[in-house]
PDB file of C-alpha atoms in Angstrom:
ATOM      1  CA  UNK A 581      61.912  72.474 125.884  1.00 43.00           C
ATOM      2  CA  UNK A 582      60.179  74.743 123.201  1.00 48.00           C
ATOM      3  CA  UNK A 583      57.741  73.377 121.223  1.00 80.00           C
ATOM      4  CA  UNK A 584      57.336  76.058 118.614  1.00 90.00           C
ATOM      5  CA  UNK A 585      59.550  77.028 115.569  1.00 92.00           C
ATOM      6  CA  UNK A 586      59.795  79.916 114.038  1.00 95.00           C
ATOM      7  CA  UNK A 587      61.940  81.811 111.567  1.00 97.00           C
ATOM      8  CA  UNK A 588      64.607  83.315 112.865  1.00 96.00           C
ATOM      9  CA  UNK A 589      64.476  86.791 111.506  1.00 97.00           C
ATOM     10  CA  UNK A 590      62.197  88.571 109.140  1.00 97.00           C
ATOM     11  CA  UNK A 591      61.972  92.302 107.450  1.00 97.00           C
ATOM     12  CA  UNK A 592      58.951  94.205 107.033  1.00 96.00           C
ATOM     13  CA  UNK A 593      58.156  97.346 105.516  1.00 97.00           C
ATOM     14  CA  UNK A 594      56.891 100.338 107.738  1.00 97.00           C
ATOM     15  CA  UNK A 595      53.005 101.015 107.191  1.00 96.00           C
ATOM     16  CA  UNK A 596      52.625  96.803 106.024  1.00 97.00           C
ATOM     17  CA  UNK A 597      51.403  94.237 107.574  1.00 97.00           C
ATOM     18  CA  UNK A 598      53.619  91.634 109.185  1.00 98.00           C
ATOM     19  CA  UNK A 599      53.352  88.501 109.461  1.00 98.00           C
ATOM     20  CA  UNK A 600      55.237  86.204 111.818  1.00 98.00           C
ATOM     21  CA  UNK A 601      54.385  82.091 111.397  1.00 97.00           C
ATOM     22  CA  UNK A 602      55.214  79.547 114.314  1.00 95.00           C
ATOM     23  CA  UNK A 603      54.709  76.161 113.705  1.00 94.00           C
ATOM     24  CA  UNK A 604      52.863  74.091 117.132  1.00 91.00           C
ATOM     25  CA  UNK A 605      52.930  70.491 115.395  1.00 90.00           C
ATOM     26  CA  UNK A 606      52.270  68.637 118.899  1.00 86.00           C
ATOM     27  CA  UNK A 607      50.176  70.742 120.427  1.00 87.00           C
ATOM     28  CA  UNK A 608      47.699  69.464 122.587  1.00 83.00           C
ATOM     29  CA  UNK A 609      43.688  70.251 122.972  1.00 81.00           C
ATOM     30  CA  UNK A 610      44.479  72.135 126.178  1.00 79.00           C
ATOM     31  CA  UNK A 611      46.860  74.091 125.152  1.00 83.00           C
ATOM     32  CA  UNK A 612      46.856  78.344 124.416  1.00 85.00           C
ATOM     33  CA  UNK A 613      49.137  79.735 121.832  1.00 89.00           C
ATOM     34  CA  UNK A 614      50.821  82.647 123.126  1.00 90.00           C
ATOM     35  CA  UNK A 615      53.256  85.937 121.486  1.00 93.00           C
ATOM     36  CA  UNK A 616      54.800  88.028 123.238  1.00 94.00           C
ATOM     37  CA  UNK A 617      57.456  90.408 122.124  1.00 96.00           C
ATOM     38  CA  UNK A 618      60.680  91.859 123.628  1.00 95.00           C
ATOM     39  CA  UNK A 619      61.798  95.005 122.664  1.00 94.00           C
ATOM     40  CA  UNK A 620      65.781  95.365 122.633  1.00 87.00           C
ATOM     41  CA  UNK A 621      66.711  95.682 127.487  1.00 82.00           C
ATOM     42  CA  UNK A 622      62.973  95.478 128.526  1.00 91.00           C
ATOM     43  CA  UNK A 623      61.280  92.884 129.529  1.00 93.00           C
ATOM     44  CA  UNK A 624      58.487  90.005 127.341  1.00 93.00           C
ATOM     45  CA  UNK A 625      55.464  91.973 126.256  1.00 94.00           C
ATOM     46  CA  UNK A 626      51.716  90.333 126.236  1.00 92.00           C
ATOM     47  CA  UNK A 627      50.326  90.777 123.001  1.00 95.00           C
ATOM     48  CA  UNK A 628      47.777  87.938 122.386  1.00 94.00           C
ATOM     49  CA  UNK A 629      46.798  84.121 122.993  1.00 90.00           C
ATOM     50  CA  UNK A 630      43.993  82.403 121.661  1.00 90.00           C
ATOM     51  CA  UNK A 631      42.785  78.606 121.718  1.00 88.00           C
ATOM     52  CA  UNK A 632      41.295  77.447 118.709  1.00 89.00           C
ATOM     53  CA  UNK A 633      39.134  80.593 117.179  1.00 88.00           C
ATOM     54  CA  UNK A 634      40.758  83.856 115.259  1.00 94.00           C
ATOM     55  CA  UNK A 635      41.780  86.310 117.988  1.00 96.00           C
ATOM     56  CA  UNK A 636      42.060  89.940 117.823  1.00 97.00           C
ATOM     57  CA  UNK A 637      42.814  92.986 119.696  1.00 96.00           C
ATOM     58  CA  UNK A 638      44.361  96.514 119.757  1.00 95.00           C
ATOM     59  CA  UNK A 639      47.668  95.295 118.852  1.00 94.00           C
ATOM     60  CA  UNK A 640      47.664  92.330 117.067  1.00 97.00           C
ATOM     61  CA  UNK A 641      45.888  89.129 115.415  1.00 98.00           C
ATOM     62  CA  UNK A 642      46.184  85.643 115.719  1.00 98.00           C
ATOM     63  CA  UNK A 643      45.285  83.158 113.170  1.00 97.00           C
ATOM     64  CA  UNK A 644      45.236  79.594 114.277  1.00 96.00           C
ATOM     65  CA  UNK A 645      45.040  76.729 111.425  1.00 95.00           C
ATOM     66  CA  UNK A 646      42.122  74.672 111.941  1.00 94.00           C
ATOM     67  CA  UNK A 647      44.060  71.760 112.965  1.00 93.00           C
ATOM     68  CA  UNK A 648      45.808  73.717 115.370  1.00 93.00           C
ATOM     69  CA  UNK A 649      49.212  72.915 114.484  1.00 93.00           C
ATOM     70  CA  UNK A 650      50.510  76.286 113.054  1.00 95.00           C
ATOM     71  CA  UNK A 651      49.848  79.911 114.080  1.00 96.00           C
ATOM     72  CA  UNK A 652      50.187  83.153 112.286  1.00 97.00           C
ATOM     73  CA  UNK A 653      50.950  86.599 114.170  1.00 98.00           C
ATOM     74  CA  UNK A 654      49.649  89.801 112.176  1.00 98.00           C
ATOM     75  CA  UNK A 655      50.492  92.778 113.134  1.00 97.00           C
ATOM     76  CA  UNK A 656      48.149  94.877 110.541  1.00 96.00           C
ATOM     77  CA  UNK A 657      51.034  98.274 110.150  1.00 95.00           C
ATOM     78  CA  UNK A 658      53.836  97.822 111.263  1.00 96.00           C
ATOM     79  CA  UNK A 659      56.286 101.128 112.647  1.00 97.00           C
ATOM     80  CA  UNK A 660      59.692 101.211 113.593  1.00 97.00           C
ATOM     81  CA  UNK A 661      58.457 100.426 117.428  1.00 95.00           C
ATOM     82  CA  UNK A 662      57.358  97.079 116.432  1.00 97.00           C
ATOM     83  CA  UNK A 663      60.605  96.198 115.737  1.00 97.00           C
ATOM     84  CA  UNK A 664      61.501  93.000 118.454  1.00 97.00           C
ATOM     85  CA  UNK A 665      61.790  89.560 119.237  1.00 96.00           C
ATOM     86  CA  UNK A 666      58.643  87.893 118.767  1.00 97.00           C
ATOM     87  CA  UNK A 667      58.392  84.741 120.665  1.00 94.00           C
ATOM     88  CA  UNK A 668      55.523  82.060 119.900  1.00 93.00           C
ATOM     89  CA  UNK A 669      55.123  79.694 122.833  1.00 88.00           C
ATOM     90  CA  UNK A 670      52.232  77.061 123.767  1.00 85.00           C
ATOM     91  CA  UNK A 671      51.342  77.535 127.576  1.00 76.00           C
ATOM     92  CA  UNK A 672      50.226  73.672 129.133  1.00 66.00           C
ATOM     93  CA  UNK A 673      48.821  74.623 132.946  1.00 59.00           C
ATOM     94  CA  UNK A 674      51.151  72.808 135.921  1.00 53.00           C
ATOM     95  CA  UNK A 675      54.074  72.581 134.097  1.00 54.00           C
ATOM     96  CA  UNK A 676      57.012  75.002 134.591  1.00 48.00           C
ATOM     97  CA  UNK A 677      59.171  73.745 131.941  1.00 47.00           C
ATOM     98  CA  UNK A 678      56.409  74.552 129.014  1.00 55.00           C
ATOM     99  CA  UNK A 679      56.817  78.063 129.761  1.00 67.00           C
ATOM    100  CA  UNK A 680      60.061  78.043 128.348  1.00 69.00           C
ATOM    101  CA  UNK A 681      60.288  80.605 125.571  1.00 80.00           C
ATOM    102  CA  UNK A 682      61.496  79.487 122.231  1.00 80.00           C
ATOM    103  CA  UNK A 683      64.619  81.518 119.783  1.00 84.00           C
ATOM    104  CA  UNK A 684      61.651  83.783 118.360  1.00 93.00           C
ATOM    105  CA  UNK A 685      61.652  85.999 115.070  1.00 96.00           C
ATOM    106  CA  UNK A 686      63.627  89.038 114.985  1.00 96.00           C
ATOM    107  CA  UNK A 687      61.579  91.332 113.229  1.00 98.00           C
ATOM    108  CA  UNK A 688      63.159  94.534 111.335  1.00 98.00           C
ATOM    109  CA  UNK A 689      60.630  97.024 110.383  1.00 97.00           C
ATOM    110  CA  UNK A 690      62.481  98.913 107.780  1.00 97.00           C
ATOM    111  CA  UNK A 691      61.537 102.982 107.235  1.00 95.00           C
TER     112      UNK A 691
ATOM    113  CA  UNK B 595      52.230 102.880 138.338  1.00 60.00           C
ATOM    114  CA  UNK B 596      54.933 100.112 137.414  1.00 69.00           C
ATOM    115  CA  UNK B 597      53.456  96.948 137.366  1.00 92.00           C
ATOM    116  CA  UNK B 598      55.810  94.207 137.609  1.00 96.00           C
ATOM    117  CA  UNK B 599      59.418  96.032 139.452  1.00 96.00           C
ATOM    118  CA  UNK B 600      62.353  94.431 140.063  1.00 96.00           C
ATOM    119  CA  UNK B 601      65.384  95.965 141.534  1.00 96.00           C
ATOM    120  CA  UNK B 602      68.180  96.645 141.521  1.00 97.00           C
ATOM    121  CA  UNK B 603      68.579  97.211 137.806  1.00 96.00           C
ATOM    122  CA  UNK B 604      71.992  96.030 137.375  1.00 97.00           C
ATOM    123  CA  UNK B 605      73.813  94.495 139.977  1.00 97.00           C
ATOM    124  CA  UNK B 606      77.846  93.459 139.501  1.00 97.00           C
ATOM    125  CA  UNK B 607      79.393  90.785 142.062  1.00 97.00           C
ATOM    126  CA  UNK B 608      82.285  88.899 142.422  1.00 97.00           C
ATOM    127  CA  UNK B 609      81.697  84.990 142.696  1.00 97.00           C
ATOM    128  CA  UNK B 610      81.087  83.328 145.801  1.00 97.00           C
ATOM    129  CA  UNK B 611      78.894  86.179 147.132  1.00 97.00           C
ATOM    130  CA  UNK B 612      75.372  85.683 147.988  1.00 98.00           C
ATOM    131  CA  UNK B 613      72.800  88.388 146.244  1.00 97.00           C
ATOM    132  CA  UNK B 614      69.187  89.078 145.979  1.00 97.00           C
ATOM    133  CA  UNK B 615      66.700  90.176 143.554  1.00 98.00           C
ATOM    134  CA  UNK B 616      63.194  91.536 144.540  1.00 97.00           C
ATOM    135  CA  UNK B 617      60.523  91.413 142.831  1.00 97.00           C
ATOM    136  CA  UNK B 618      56.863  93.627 143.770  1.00 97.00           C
ATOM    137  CA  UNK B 619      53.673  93.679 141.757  1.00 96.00           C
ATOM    138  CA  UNK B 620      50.950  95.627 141.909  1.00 95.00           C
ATOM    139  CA  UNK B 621      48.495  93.767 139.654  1.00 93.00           C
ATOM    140  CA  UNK B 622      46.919  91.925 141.943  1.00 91.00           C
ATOM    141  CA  UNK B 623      48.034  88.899 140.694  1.00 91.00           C
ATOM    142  CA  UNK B 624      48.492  85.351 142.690  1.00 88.00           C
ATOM    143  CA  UNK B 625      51.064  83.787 141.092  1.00 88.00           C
ATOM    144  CA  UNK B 626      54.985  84.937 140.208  1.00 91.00           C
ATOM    145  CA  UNK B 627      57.373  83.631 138.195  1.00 91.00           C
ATOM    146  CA  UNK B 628      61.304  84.090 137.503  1.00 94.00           C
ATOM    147  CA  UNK B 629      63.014  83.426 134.673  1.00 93.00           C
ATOM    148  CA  UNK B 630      66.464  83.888 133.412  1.00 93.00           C
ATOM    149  CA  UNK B 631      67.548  85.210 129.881  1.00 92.00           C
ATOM    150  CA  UNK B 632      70.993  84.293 128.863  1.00 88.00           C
ATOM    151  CA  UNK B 633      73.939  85.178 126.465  1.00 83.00           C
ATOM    152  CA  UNK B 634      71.886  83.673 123.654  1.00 79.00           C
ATOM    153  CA  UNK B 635      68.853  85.574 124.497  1.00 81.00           C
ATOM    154  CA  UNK B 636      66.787  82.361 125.445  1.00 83.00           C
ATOM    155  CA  UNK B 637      63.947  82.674 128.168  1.00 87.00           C
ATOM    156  CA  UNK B 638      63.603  79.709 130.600  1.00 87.00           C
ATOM    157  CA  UNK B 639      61.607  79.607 133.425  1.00 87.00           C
ATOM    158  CA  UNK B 640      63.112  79.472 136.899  1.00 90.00           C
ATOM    159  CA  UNK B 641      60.059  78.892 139.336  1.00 87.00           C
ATOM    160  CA  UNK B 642      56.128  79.525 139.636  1.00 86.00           C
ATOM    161  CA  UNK B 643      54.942  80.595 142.360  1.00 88.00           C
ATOM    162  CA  UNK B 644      51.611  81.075 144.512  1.00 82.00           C
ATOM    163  CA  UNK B 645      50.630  80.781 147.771  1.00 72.00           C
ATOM    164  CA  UNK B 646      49.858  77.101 147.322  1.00 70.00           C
ATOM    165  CA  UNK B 647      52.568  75.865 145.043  1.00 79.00           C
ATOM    166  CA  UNK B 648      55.952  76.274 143.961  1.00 83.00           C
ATOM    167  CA  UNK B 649      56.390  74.224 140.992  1.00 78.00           C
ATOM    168  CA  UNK B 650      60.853  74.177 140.589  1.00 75.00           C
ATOM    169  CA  UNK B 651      61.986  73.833 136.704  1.00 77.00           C
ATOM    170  CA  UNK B 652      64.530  71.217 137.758  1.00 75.00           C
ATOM    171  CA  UNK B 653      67.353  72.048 135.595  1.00 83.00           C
ATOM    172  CA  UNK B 654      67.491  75.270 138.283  1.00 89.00           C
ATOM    173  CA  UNK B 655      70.261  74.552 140.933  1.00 92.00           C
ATOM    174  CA  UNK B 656      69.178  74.681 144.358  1.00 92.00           C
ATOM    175  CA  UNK B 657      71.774  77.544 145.141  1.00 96.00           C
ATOM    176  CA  UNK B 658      68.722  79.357 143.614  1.00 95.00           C
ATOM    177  CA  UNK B 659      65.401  80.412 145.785  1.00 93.00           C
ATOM    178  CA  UNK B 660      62.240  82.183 145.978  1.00 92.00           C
ATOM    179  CA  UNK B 661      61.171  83.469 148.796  1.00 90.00           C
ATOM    180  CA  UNK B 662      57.987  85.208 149.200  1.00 89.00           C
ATOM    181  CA  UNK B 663      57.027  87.258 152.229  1.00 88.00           C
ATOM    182  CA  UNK B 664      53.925  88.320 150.861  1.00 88.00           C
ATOM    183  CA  UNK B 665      51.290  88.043 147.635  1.00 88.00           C
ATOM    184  CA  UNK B 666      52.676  90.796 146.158  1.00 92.00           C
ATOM    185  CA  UNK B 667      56.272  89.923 146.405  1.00 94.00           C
ATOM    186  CA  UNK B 668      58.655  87.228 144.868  1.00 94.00           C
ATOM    187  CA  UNK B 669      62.466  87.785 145.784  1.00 95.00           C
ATOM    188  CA  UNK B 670      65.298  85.674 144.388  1.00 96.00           C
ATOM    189  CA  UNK B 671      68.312  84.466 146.612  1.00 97.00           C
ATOM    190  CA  UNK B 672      71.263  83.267 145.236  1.00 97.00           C
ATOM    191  CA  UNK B 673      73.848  81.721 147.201  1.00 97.00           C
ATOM    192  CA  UNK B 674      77.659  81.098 146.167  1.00 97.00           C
ATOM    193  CA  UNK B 675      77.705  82.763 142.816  1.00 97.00           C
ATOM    194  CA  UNK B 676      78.954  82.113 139.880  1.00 97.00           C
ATOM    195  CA  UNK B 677      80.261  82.829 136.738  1.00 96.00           C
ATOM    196  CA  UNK B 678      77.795  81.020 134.599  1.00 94.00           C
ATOM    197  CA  UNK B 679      75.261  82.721 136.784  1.00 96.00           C
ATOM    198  CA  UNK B 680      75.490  86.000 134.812  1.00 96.00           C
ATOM    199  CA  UNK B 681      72.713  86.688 133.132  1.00 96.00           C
ATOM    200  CA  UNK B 682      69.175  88.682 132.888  1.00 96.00           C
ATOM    201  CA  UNK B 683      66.790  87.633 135.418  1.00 97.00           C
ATOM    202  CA  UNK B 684      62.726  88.707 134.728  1.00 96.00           C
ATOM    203  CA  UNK B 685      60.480  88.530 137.335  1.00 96.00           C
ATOM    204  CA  UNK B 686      56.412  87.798 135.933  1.00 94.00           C
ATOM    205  CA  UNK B 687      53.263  87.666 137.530  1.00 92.00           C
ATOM    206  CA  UNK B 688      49.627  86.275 136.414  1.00 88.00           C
ATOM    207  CA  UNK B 689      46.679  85.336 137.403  1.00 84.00           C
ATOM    208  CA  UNK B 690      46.268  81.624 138.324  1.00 73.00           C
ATOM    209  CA  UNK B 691      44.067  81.195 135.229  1.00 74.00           C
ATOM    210  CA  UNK B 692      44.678  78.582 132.822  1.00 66.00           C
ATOM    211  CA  UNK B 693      44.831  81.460 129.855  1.00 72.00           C
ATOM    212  CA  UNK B 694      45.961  84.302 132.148  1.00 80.00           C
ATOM    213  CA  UNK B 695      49.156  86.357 130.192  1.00 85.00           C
ATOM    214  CA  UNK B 696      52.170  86.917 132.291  1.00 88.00           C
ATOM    215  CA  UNK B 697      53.235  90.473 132.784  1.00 92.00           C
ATOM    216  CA  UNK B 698      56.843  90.754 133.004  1.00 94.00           C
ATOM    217  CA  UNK B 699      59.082  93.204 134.539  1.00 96.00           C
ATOM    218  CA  UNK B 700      62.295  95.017 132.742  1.00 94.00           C
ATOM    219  CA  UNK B 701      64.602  92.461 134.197  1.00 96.00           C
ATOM    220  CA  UNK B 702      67.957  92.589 136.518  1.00 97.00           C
ATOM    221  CA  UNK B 703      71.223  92.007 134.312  1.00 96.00           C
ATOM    222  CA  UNK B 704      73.399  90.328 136.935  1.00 97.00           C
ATOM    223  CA  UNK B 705      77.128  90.210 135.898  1.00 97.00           C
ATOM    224  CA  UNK B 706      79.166  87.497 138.468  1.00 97.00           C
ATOM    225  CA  UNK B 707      83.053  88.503 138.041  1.00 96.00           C
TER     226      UNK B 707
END
């Protein structure tokens, strides 16, 4: 039901930036790009969504392609905490299926 | 000042059994969710749920259900477990907004034996 793909895993060094693609190919006008992250037994973390402009806050930014069908998730210095499952998902409204989560990117932030 | 709870934590049952999971936000929020996480770590949603709608994913087999006795509150009853039931269970809430984030609790790891 996912229609997102991302790698599967990725390192990063502590104090770097990461950065963690997804691919959206079909995604539609009305439709938010989301990442969240789980961190190893707790539950999906918020960390940003955005529609078509460059989105930014205390945690995170998003840079979405101009046509929309690719993402990029930067997370500016990475620590050791950031290491998770990142999950890339595209939200459409009515529809419980499209909130299915995807595999998502293991990232490793390495000391 | 949790903001999405679920409880219990764990919960270990033999199959056949009926169980419940509750769910309690304090957010504010109008609509609730539940999802289940299995072996392979993949998220699917379960239900969403406000005081309006209940939209079912229908892969979800109706020995699952929500039941909500209030705003604040999404519970999940299982009936005649079993073993391919075993799995995390995560219990969201939003607002009803088109771009509103879900805020997810820390999950119940049910284990059917």
């Amino acid at each position: 039901d996912a229609k997102t793909t991302q790698p599967t895993s990725m390192d990063c060094a502590e104090g770097r930036a990461a950065n963690l693609p997804c691919n959206h190919s079909t995604i539609s006008g009305n439709e938010y790009v989301y990442w969240y992250r789980q961190i190893h037994s707790q539950g999906p973390q918020y960390i940003i969504h955005g529609l078509k402009n460059n989105e930014t806050n205390e945690m995170a930014s998003l840079i979405i392609t101009e046509d929309r069908k690719s993402s990029t998730l930067i997370l500016p210095h990475a620590t050791l905490r950031d290491t998770a499952v990142y999950y890339c998902i595209v939200r459409v409204w009515g529809s419980a299926r499209q909130l299915t989560f995807g595999s998502g990117t293991q990232l490793t932030v390495l000391p | 000042d949790t903001a999405v709870s679920q409880t219990p934590k764990y919960l270990v049952t033999q199959m056949g059994n009926d169980k419940s999971i509750k769910c309690e936000q304090n957010l504010g929020h109008d609509t609730m969710y539940w999802y289940k996480q299995d072996s392979k770590k993949f998220l699917k949603i379960m239900f969403s749920y406000n005081n309006k709608e209940l939209i079912i994913n229908e892969t979800v087999p109706n020995r699952f259900s929500p039941k909500s006795p209030d705003k604040a509150h999404l519970n999940l009853h299982i009936n005649s477990l079993e073993l391919g039931d075993s799995a995390v269970y995560f219990c969201a809430s939003s607002l009803p907004d088109r771009d509103s984030p879900l805020h997810f609790g820390n999950g119940t790891r049910l284990t059917v034996t």
